[in-house]
Short mmCIF file of C-alpha atoms and ligand atoms in Angstrom, two decimals:
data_model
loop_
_atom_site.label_atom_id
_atom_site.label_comp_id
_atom_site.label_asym_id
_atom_site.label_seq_id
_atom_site.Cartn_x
_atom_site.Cartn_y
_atom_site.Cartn_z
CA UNK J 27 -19.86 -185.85 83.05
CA UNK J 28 -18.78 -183.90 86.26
CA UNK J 29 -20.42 -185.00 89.28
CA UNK J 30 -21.85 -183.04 91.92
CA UNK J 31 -23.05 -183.62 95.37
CA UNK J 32 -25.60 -181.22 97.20
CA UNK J 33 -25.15 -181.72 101.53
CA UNK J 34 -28.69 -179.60 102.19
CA UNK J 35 -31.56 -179.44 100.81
CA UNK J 36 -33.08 -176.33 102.45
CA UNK J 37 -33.08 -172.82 101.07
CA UNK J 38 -29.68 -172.50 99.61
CA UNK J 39 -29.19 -176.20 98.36
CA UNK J 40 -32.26 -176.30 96.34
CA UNK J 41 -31.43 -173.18 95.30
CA UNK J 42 -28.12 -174.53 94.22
CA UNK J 43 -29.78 -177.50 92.10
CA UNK J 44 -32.50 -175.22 90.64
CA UNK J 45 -29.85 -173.50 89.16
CA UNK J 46 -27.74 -176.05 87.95
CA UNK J 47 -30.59 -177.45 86.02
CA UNK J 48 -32.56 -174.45 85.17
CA UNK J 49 -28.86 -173.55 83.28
CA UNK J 50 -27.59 -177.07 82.37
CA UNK J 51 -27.25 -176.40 78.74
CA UNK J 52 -25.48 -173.15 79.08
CA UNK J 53 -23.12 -174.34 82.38
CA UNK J 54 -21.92 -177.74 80.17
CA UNK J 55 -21.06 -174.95 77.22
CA UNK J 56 -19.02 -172.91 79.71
CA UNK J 57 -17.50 -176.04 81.72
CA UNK J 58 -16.72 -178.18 78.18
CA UNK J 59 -18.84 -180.99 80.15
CA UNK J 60 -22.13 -181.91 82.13
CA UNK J 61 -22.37 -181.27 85.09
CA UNK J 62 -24.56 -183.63 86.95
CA UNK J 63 -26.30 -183.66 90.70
CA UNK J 64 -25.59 -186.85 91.78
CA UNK J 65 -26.98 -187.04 95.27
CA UNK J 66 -28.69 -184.30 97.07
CA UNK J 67 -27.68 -185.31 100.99
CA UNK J 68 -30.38 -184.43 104.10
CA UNK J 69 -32.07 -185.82 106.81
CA UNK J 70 -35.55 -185.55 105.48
CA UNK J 71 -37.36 -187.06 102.69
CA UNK J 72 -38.73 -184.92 100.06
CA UNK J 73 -42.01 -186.66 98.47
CA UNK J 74 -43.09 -185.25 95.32
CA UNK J 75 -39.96 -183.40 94.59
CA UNK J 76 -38.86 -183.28 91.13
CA UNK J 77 -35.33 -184.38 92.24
CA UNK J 78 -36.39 -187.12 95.25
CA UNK J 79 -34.63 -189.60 93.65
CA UNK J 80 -31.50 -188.36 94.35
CA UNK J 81 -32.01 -187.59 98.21
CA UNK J 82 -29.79 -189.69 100.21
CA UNK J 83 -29.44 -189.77 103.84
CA UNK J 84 -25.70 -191.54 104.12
CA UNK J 85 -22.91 -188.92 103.94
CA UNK J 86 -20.48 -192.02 103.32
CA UNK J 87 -22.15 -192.65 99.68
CA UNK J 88 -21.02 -189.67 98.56
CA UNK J 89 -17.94 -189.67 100.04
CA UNK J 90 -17.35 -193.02 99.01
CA UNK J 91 -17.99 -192.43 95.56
CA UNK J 92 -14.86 -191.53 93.56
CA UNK J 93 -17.67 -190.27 90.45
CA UNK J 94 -18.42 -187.73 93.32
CA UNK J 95 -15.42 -184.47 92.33
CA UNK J 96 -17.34 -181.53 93.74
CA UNK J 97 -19.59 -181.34 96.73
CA UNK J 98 -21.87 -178.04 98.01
CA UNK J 99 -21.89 -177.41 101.41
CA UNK J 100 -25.25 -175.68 102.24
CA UNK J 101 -25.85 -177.34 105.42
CA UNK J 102 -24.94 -174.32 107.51
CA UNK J 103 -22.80 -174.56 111.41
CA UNK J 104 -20.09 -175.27 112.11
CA UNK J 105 -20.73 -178.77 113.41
CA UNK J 106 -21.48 -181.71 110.88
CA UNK J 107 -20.76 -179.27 108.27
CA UNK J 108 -16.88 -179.21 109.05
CA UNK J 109 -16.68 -182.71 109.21
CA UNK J 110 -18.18 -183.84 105.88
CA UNK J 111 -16.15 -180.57 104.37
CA UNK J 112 -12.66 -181.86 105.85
CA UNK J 113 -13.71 -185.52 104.76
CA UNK J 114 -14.63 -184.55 101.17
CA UNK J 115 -11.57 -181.78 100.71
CA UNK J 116 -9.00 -184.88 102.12
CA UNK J 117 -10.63 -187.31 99.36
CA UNK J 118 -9.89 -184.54 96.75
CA UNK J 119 -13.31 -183.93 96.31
CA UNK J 120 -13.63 -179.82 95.95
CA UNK J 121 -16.18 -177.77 98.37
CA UNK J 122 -18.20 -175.17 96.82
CA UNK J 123 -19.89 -173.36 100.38
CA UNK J 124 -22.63 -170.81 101.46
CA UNK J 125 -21.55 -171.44 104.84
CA UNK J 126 -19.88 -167.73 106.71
CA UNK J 127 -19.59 -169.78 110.21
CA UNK J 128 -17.76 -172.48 108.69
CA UNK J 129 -15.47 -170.32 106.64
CA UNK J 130 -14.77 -167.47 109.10
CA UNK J 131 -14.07 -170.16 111.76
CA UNK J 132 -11.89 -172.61 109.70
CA UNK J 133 -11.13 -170.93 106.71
CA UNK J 134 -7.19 -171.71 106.52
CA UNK J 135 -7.23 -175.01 107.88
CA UNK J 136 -9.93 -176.08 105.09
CA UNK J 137 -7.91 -174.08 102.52
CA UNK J 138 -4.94 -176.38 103.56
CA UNK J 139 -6.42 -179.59 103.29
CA UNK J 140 -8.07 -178.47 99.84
CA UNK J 141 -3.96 -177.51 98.90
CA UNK J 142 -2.60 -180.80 100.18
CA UNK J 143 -5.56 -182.57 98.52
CA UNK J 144 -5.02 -181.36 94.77
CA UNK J 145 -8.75 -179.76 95.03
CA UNK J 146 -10.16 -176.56 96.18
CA UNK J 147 -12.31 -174.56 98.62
CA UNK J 148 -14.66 -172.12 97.49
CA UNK J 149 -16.92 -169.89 99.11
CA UNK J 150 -18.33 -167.04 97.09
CA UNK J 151 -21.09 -166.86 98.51
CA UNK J 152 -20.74 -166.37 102.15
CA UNK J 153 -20.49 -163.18 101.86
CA UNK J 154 -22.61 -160.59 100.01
CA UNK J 155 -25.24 -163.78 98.87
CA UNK J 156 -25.19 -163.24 95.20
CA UNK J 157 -22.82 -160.46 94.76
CA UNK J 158 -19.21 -161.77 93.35
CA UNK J 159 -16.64 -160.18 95.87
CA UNK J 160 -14.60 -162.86 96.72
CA UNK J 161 -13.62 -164.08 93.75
CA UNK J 162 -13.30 -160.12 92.59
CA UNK J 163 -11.03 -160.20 95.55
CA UNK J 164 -9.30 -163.18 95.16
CA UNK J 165 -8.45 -162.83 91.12
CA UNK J 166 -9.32 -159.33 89.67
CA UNK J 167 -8.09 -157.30 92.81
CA UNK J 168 -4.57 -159.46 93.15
CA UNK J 169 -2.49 -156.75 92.04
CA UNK J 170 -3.28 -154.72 94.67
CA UNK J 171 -3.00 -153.95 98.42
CA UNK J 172 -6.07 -154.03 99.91
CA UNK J 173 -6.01 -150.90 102.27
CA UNK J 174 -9.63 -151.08 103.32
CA UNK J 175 -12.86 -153.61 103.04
CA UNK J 176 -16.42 -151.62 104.24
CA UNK J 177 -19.88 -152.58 103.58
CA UNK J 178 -23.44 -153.30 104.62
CA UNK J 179 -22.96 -156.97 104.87
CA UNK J 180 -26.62 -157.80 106.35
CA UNK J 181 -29.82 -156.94 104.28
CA UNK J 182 -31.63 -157.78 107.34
CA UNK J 183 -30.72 -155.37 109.24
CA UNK J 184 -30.24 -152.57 106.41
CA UNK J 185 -34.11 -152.72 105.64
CA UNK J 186 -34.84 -151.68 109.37
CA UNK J 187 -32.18 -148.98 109.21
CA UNK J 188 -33.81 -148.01 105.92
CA UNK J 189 -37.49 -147.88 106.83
CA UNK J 190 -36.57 -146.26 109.96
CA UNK J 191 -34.41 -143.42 107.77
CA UNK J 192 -37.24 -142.78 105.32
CA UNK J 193 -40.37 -143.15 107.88
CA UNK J 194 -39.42 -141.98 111.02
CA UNK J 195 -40.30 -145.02 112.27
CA UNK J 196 -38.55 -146.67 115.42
CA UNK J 197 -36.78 -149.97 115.81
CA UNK J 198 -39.25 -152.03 117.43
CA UNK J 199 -42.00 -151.30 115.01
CA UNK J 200 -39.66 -151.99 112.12
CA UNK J 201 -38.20 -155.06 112.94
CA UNK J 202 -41.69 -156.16 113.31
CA UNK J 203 -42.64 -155.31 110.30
CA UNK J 204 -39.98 -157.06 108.88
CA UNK J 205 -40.43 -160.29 110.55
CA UNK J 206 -43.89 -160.01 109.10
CA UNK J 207 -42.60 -159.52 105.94
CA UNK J 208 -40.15 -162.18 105.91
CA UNK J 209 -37.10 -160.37 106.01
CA UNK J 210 -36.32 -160.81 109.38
CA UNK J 211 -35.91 -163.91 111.79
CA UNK J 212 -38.39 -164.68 114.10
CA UNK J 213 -35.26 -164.69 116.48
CA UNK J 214 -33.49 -161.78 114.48
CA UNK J 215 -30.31 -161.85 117.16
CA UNK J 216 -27.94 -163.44 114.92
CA UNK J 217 -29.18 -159.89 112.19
CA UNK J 218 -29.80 -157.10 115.13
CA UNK J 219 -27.05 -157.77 117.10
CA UNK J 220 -24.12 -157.89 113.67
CA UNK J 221 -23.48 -161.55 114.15
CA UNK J 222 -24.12 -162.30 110.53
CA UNK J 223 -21.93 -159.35 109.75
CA UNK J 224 -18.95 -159.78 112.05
CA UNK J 225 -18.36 -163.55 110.63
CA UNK J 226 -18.75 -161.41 106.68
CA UNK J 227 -16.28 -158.80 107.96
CA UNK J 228 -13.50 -161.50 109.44
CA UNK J 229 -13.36 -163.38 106.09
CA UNK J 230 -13.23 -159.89 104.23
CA UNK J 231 -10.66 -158.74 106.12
CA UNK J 232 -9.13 -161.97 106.11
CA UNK J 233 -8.54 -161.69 102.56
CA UNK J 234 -7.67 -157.86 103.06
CA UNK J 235 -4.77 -158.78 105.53
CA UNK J 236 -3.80 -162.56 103.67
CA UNK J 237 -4.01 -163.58 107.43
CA UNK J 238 -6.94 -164.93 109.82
CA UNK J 239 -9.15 -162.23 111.44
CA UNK J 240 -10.80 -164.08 113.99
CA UNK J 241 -14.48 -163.61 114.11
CA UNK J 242 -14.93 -163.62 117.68
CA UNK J 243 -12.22 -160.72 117.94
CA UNK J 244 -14.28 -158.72 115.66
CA UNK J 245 -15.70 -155.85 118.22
CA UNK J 246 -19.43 -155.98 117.40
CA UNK J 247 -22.13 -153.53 118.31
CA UNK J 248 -26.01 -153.90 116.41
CA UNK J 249 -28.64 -151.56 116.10
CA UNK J 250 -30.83 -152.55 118.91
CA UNK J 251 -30.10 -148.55 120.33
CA UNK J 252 -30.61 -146.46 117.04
CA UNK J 253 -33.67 -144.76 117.70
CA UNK J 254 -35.83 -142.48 115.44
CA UNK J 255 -34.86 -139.86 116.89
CA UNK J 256 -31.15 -140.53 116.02
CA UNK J 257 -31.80 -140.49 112.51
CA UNK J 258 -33.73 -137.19 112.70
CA UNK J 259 -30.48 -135.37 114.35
CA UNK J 260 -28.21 -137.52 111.63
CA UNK J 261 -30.28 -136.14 108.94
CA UNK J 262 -29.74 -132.64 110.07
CA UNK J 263 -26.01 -133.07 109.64
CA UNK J 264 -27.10 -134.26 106.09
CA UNK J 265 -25.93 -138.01 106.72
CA UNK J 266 -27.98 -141.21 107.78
CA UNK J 267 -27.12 -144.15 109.63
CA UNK J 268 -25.87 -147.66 108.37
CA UNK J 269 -24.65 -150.75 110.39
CA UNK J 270 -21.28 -151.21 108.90
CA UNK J 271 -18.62 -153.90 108.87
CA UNK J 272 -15.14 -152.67 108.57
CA UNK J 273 -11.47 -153.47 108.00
CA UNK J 274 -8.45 -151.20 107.98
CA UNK J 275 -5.20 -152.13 107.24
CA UNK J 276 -2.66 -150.13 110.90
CA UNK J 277 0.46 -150.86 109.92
CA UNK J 278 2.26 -153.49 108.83
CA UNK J 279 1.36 -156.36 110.91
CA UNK J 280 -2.46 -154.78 112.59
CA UNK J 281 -5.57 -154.20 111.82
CA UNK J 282 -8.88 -152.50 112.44
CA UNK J 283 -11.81 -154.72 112.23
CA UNK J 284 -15.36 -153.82 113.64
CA UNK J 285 -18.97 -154.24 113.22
CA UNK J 286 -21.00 -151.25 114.56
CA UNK J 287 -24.15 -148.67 113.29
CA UNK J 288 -22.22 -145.59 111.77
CA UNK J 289 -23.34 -141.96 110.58
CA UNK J 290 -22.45 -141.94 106.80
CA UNK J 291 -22.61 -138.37 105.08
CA UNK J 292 -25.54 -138.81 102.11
CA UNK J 293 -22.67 -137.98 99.68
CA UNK J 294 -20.78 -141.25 100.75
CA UNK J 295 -21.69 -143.90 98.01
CA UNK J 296 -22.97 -146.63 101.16
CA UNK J 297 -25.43 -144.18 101.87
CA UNK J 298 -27.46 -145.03 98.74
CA UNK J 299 -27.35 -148.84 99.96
CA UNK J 300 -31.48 -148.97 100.57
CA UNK J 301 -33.68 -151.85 101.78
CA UNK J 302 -32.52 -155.33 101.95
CA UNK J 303 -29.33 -154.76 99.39
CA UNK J 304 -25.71 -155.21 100.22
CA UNK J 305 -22.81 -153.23 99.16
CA UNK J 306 -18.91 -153.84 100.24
CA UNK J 307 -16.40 -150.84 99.31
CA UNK J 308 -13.16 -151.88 98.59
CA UNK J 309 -10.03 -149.55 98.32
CA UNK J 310 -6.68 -150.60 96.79
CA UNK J 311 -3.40 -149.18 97.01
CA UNK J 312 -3.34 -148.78 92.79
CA UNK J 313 -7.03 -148.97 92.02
CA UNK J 314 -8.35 -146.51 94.56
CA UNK J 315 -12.08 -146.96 95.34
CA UNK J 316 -14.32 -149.88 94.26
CA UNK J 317 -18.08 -150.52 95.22
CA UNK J 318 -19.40 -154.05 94.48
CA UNK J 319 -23.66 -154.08 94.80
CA UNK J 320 -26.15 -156.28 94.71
CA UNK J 321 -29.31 -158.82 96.56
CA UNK J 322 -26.85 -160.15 99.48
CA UNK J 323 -29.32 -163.10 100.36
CA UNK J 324 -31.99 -165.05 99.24
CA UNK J 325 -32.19 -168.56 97.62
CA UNK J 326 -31.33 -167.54 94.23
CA UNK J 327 -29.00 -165.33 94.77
CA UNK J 328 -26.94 -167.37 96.67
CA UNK J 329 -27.39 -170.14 95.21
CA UNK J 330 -26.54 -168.90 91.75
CA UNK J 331 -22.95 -167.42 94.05
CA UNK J 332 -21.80 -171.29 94.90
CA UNK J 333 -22.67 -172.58 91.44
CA UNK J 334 -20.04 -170.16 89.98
CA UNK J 335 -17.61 -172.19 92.27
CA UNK J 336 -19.30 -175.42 90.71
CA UNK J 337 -17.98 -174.40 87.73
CA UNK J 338 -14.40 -172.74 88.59
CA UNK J 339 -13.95 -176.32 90.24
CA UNK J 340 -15.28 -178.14 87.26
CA UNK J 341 -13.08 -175.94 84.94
CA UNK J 342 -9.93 -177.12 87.21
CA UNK J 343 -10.36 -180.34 88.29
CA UNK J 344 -7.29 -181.90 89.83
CA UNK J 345 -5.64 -178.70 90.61
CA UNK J 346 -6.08 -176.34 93.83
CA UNK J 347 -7.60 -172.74 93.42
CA UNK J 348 -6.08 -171.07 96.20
CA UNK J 349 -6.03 -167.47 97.61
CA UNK J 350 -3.75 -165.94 99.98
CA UNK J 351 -5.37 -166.35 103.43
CA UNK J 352 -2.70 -168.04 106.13
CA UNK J 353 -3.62 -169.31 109.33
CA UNK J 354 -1.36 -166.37 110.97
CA UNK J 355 -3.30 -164.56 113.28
CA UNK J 356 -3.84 -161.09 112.83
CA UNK J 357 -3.25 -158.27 115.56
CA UNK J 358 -6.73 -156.11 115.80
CA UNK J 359 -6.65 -153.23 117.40
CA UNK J 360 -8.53 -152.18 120.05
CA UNK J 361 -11.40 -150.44 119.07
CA UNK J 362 -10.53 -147.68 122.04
CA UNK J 363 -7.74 -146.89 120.69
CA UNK J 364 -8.91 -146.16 117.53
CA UNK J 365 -9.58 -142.05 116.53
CA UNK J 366 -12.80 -141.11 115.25
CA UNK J 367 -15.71 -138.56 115.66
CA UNK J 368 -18.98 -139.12 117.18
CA UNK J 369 -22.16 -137.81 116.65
CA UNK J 370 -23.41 -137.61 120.49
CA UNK J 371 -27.34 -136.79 121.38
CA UNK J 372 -27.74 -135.16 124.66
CA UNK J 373 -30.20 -133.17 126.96
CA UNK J 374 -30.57 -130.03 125.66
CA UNK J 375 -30.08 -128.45 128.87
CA UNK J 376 -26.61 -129.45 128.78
CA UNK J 377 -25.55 -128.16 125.55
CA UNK J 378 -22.29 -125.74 127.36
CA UNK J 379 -21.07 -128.62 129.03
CA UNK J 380 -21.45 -130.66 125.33
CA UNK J 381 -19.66 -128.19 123.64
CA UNK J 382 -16.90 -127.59 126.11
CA UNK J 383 -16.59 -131.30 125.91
CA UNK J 384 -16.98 -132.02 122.26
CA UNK J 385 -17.01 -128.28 120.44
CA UNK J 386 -19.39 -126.13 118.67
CA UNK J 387 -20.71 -128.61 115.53
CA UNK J 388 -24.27 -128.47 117.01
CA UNK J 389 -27.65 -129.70 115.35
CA UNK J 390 -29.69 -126.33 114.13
CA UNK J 391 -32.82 -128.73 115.45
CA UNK J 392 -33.70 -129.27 119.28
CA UNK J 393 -35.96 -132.16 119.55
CA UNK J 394 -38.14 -133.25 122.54
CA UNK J 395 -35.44 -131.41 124.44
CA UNK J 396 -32.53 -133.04 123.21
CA UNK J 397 -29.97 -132.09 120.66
CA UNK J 398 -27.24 -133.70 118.80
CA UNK J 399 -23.17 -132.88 118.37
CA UNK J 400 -20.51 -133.69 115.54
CA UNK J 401 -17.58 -134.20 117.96
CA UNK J 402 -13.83 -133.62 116.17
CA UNK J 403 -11.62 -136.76 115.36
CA UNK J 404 -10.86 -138.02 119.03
CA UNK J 405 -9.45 -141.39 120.45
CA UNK J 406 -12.83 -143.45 121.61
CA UNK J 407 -11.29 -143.63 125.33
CA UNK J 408 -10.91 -140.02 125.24
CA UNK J 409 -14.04 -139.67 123.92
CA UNK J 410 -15.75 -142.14 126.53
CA UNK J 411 -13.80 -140.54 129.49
CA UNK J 412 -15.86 -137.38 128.62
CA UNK J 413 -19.26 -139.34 128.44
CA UNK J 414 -18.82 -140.24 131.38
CA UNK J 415 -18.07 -136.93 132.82
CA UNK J 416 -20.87 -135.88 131.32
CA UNK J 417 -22.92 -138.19 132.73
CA UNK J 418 -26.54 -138.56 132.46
CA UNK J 419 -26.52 -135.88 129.82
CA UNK J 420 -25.40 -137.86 127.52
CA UNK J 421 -28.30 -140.39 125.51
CA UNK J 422 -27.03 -142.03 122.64
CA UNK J 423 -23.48 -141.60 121.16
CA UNK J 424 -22.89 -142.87 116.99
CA UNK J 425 -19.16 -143.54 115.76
CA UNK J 426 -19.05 -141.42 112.02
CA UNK J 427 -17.27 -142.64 109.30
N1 HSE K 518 -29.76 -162.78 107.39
C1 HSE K 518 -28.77 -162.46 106.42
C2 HSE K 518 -29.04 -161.03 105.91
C3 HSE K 518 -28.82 -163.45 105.31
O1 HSE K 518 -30.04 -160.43 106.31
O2 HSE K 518 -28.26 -160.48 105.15
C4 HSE K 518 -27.58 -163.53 104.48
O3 HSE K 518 -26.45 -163.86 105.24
#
């Protein structure tokens, strides 16, 4: 019998021992053994819960316990969740983790102490909730060079965008909606303002580069300034607007990393990405173009994500599973010097200066006397030099893809 120990008993960890016993039989067929939940770890007590016998509130049983070879970290932070981690990776006890924070902040050095340790760290689900991309990453995609990592990495945020695409409604009303709904925080910063995606995009692109992308390098916009009014000019240039994370591979030794709302032409395949799915676009140097889809939260989801660790760790007990992600830090660019094209709205009234500025690519719609341009490729400090030359003419500016 292989046993397991849960630290978190909230959305995720539940999740993570529904699953293991809703799919006992089939998980001991595919491991060769049982695997068992052992202790489920929290700071409450759970009365009535089918599995309240196993709620402990000591960390150090489960350390302690040498029965104890994999543990799930669903407790979330950064805080007492890297300590138990570190303490149950340097007992060679494997770590199976939902936890982005944790990983984009101390991915390498956990990775090391897992290598040292004979055991490994896993973390599948941190990004994309139940779609497999890391391990797609990790195992199917190692023959390649990883030129590029894109998606929508936060369903949150992708349901506003979408119901403000399709309704014509604008932000505030939306992200109402979806607070009421359930899909949304009832303090949505950590969603609105790409957080959640910038600590998705620095393990991504970790894994892209085989070096650490700092999360709190990531240059980060949200989509608190997308108004409805920017999706009716995007849709006249037949695109719509998604909050994207991205990675680039500049060179040998840099890389572009960013979180930010783009215009995406309605041809691109991200553009199909609707409501509170996730998609992350992957392109090799052999393999070309890959799109990995799917529910990128929720209990289930997720949960089902770490318990395919579980068993990678319970297939390879006593041996490290390790992927190619140093502590080296990478060299991001910055995001000004990057060249790109823009789709700028502006006061109508201004449209010679615009197109002086930015060319002739011009909406065919004027709306509440504004209208909208498709700049040409430009370097975003060029391109901000002539906002602000432009001055108040200028109301909302969009990178494009
Ligand atoms: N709030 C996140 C989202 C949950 O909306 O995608 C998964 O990280």
């Amino acid at each position: 019998m292989i046993n397991v120990a849960v630290l978190g008993y909230g959305t995720v960890g539940s999740g993570v021992v529904e699953v293991l016993e809703s799919n006992k039989e089939l998980i001991a067929k595919r491991v060769g053994d049982e695997v068992n939940v052992k202790y489920i770890l929290d700071l409450r007590d759970f009365p009535g819960d089918p599995y309240e016998s196993k709620v402990v509130h000591d960390v150090n049983l489960i350390m302690e316990d040498p029965e104890v070879s994999i543990v799930c970290e669903t407790m979330g932070g950064a805080g007492a969740a890297y300590k138990f981690s570190k303490e149950a990776l340097s007992r060679s006890k494997s770590v199976c983790t939902s936890n982005k924070e944790l990983v984009s902040l101390h991915g390498p050095e956990l990775l090391n102490i897992a290598k040292d340790n004979n055991c490994s760290y896993l973390f599948e689900a941190s990004v994309g909730g139940g779609i497999p991309i890391i391990r797609p990453i990790v195992e199917a995609l190692t023959a390649e060079r990883l030129d590029a990592v894109m998606g929508i990495l936060n369903g949150t945020t992708n349901f506003i965008l979408t119901k403000m695409d399709k309704e014509g409604a604008d932000f505030d009303t939306t992200l109402k909606e979806a607070q009421r709904l359930g899909y949304a925080e009832a303090n949505p910063e950590a969603d609105i303002e790409g957080h959640d995606a910038r600590r998705k995009i620095a393990i991504l692109s970790s894994l892209m580069t085989g070096k650490h992308v700092k999360d709190e390098k990531v240059y980060t916009e949200g989509i608190t300034r997308i108004t409805a009014a920017d999706f009716k000019f995007a849709h006249s240039f037949n695109a719509t607007i998604k909050l994207l994370g991205m990675a680039k591979r500049a060179g040998k030794n840099e890389a572009e990393a960013m979180v930010s709302p783009f215009v995406i032409g309605n041809e691109h395949p991200l553009a199909t990405v609707n409501d509170v799915f996730n998609a992350v676009f992957v392109t090799g140097n052999m393999l070309g173009d890959a799109m990995f889809y799917g529910k990128g939260a929720g209990k289930l989801p997720t949960a089902s994500a770490v318990c395919s660790d579980v068993i990678e760790c319970a297939k390879n007990l006593g041996k490290n599973l390790s992927c190619d992600w140093s502590d080296e830090e990478v060299k991001l660019l910055d995001v000004s010097d990057v060249e790109r094209s823009f789709m700028v709205r502006f006061d109508a009234a201004a449209v010679n200066e615009i197109k002086n500025a930015f060319g002739d690519n011009i909406s065919d719609v004027t709306l509440d006397n504004e209208m909208a341009v498709l700049t040409a490729p430009m370097k975003e400090s060029d391109f901000n030099a002539k906002c602000e030359a432009l001055k108040d003419a200028v109301h909302n500016r969009i990178r494009v893809l």
